[in-house]
Coordinates of C-alpha atoms in Angstrom, one line a residue:
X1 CA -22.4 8.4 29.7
X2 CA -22.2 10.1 26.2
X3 CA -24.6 7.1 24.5
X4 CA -27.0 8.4 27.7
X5 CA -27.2 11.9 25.9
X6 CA -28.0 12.4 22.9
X7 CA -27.2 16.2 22.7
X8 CA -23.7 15.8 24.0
X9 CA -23.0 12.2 21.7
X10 CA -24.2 14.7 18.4
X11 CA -21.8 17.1 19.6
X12 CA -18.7 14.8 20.4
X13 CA -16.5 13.3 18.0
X14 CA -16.0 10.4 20.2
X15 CA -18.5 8.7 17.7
X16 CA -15.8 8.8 15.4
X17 CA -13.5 6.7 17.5
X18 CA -16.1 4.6 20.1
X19 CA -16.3 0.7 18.1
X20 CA -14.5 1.8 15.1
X21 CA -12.2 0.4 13.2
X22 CA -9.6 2.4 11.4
X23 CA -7.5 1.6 8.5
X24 CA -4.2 3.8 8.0
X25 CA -4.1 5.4 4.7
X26 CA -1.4 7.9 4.7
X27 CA 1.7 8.4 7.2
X28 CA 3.8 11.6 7.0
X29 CA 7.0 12.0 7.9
X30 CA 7.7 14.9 9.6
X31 CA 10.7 16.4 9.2
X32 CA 10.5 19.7 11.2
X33 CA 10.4 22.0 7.9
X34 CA 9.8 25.4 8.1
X35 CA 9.3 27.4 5.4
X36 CA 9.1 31.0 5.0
X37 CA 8.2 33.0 1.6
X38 CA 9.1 36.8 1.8
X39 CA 7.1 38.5 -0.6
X40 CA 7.9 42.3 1.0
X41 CA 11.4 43.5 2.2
X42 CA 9.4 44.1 5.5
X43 CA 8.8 40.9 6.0
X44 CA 12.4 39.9 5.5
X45 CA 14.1 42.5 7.4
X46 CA 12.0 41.2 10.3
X47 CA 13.0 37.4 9.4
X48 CA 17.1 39.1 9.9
X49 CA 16.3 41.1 13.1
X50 CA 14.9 37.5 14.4
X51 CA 18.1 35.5 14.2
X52 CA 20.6 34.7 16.3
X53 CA 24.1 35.3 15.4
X54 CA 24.2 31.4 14.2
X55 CA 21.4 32.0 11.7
X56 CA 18.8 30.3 14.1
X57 CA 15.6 31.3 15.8
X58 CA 13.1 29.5 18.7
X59 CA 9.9 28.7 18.6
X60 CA 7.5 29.4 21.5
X61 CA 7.8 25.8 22.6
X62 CA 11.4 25.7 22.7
X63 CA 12.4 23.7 19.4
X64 CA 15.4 25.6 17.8
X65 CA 15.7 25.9 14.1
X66 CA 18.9 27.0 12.3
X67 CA 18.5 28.5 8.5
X68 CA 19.1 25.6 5.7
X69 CA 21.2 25.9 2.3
X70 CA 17.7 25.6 0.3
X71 CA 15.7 27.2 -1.4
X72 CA 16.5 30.6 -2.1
X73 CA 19.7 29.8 -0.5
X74 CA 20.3 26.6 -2.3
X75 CA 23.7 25.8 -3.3
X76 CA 25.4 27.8 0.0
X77 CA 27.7 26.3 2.1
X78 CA 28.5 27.0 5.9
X79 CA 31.0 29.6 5.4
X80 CA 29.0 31.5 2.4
X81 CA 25.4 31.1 3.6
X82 CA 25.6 34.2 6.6
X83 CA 26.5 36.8 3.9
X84 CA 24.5 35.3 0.9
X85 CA 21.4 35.6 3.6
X86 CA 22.1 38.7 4.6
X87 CA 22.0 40.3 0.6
X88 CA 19.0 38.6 0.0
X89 CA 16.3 40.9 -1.9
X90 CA 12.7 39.8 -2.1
X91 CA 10.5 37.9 -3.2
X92 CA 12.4 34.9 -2.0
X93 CA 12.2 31.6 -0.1
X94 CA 14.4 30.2 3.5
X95 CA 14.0 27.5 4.7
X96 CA 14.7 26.3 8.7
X97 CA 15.0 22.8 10.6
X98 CA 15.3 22.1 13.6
X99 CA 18.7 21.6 15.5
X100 CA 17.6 18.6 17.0
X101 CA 16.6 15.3 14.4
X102 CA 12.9 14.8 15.2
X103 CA 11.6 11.3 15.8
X104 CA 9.1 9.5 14.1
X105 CA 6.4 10.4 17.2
X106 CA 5.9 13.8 15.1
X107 CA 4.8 11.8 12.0
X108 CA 1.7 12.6 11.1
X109 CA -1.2 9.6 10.9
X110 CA -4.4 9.9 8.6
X111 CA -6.8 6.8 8.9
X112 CA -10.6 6.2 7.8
X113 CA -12.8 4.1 9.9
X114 CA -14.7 1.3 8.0
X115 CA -17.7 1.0 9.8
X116 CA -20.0 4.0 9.3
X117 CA -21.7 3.7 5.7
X118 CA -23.8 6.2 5.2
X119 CA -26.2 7.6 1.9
X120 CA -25.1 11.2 0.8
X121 CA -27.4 14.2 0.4
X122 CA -27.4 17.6 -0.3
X123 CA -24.3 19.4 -2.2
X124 CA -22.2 16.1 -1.5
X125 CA -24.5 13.7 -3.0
X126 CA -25.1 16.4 -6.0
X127 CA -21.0 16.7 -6.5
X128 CA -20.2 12.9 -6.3
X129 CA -23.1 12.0 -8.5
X130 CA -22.1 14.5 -11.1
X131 CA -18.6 13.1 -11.1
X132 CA -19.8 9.4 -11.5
X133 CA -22.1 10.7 -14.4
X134 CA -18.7 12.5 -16.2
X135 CA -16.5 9.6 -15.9
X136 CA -19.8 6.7 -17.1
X137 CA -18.9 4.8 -14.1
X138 CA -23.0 4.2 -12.8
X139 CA -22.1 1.1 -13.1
X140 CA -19.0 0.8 -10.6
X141 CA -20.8 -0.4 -7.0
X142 CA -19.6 2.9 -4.9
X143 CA -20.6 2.9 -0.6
X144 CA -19.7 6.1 1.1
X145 CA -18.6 6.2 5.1
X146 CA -18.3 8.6 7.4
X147 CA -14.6 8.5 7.5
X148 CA -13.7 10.6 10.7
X149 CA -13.9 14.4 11.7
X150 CA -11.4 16.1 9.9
X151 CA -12.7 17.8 6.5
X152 CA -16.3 16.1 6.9
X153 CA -17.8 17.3 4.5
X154 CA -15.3 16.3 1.9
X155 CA -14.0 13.1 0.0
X156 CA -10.6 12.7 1.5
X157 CA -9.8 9.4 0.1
X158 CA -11.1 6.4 -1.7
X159 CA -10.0 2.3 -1.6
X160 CA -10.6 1.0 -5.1
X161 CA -10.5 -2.6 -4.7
X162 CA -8.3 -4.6 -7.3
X163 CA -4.6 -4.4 -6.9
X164 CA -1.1 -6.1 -6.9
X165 CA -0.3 -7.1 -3.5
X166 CA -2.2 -6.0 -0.8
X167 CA -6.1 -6.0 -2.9
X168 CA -6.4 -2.7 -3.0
X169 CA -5.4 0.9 -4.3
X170 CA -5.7 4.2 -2.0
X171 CA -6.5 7.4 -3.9
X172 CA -6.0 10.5 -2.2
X173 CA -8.6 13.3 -2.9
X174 CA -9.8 12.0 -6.1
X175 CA -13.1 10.5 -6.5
X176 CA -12.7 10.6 -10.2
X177 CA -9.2 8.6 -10.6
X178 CA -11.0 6.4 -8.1
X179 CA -14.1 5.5 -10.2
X180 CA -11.4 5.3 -13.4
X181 CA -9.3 2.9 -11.5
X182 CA -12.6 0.8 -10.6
X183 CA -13.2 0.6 -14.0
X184 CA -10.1 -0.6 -15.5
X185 CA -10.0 -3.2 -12.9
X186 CA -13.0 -4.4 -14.0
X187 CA -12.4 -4.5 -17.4
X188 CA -9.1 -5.9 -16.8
X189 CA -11.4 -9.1 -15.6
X190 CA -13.7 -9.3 -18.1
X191 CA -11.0 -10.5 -20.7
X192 CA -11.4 -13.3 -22.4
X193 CA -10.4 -16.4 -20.4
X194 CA -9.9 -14.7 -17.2
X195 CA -12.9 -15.7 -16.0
X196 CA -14.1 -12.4 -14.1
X197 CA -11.1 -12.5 -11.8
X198 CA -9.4 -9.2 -11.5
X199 CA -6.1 -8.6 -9.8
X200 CA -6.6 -8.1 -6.5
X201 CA -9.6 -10.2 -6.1
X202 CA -10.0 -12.4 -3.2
X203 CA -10.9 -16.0 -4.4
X204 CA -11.5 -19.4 -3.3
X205 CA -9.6 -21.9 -5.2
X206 CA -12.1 -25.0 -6.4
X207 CA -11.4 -28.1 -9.1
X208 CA -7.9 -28.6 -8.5
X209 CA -7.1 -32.1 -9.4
X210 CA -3.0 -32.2 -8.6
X211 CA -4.1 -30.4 -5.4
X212 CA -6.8 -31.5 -4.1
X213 CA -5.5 -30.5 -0.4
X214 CA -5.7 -26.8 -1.7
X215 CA -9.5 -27.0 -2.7
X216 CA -11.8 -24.5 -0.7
X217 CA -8.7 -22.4 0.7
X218 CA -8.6 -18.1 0.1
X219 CA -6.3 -16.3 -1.4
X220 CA -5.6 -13.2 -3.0
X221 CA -4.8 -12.9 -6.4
X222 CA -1.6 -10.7 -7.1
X223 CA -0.6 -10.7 -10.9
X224 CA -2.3 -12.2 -14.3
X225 CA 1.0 -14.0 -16.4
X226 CA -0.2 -13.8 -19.6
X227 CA 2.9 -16.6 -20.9
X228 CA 1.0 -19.4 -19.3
X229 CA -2.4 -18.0 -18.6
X230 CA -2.6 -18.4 -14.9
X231 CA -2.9 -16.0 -12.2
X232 CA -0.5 -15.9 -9.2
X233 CA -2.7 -16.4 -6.0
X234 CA -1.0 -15.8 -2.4
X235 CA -3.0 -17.9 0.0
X236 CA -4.3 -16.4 3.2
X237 CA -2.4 -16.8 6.2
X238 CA -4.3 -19.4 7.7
X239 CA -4.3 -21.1 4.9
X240 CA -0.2 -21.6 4.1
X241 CA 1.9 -24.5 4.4
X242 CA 5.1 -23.9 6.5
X243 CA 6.3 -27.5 5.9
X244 CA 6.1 -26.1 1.9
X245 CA 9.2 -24.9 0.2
X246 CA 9.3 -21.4 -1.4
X247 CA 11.5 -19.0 -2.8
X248 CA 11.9 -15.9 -0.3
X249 CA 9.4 -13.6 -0.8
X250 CA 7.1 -16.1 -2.5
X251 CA 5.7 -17.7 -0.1
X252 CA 3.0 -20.0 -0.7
X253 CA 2.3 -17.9 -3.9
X254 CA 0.2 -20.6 -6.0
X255 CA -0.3 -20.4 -10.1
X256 CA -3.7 -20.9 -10.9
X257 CA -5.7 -21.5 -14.0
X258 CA -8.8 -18.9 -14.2
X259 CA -11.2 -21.7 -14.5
X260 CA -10.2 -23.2 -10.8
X261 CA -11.2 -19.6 -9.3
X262 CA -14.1 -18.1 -7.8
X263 CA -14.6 -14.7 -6.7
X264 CA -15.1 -15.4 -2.5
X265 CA -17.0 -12.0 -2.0
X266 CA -15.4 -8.9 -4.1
X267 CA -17.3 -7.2 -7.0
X268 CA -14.2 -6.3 -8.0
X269 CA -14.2 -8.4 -11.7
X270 CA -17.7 -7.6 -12.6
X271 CA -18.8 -3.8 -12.1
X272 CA -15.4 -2.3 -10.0
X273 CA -15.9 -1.1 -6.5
X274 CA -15.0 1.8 -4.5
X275 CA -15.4 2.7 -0.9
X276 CA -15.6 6.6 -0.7
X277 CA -14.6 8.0 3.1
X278 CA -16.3 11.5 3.4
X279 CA -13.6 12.9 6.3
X280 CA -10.8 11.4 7.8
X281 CA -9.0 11.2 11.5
X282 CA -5.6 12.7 12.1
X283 CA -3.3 12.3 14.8
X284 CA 0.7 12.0 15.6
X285 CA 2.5 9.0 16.5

């Protein structure tokens, strides 16, 4: 019905959720905090007339939060924290949590969907270029998507690809760490003998004479050991061995010389890459 209107579809947001596909880039726990800084007396002799006897106040959908030894009160116990409220003098800072734990369904989710690329214009383009031109990075291979609909018109996050363990770094609000990241990756790579692998990189291993059964399988490079000048490689999962013996939390890790790599499909060893999500999507548990 929406993709039968084009109006309403430009209006919706459900183009930010109909065939996407989201990664997860930052949970937050929430932990029910509430805090209050009283800059006037006003402002805190309404915050006293607001309590209950027990130091606690409710919120208009029922949740009840009691006054916390922080803050301003930090370093109050039960039995002093009344009285040491009640002679508190602005400007100061209390804090409140709720009676009740909260559970992790009030954590809050931020994710970026992977499969809207898009060319920037205007201010954006003109902000995002003048960054890559301050930080010499015109040569780090940069795609832009349209992350989701919170803060669209801002970079909320970048993936710079390169990394121990999972391939890849997450940078919060800072397209120029981002492109600096890229970089270093990169030049990591281009050291002599590493043959333009880069941590992180996914690979397909080739040549391996003691192992020939592992020629042609993916993995994805986790560490450089610079003692015996191979790189550690965990295989994909569809490529490991259970009938293999490993150590816990190796599994199927393989040491590798440079020269029996190839970079699979990652630019990640030769210029750097960054995918730059312009908005985000945001929603509880």
């Amino acid at each position: 019905q929406i993709s039968s209107n084009p109006l309403i579809a430009m209006m919706s947001s459900a183009q930010n959720w109909l065939r996407g596909v989201y990664l997860i880039t930052k949970v937050e726990e929430d932990t029910g905090e509430v805090s209050f800084p009283l800059e006037r007396p006003s402002q805190l002799n309404h915050l006293k007339d607001m309590l209950e006897d027990d130091l606690s106040w409710e919120s208009p959908d029922g949740t009840q939060y009691c006054l916390q030894s922080e803050a301003s009160l930090a370093g109050k116990n039960e039995e002093t924290l009344k009285e040491a409220f009640m002679e508190l003098v602005t400007p100061c800072r209390v804090v409140f949590r709720p009676k009740v734990q909260l559970n992790c369904a009030d954590d809050k989710v931020a994710a970026v969907n992977l499969t809207r690329p898009f060319q920037p214009n205007g201010s954006l383009a003109a902000r995002v270029n003048a960054i890559i031109r301050q930080t010499k990075a015109e040569s780090v291979d940069v795609t832009y998507f349209r992350g989701g609909p919170c803060d669209d018109e801002s970079v909320v996050s970048c993936m710079v690809l390169g990394g121990r363990r999972i391939g890849y770094t997450i940078v919060h609000q800072d397209f120029k760490t981002a492109l600096l990241l890229a970089k270093r990756n990169a030049l990591q790579a281009k050291i002599e003998g590493r043959n333009n692998i880069a941590v992180g990189q996914d690979v397909v291993l080739q040549n391996l004479g003691k192992r020939p059964d592992l020629n042609g399988k993916r993995g994805l490079v986790q560490a450089y050991n610079e003692k015996d000048g191979r790189f550690e490689v965990r295989l994909l999962e569809e490529h490991q061995n259970e009938q293999e013996e490993s150590t816990p939390g190796e599994a199927n890790i393989k040491r590798v010389k440079p020269i029996n790599l190839v970079a699979h499909s990652s630019n990640i060893g030769k210029n750097g890459t960054v995918f730059v999500f312009v908005g985000d999507a945001r929603w509880t548990r």
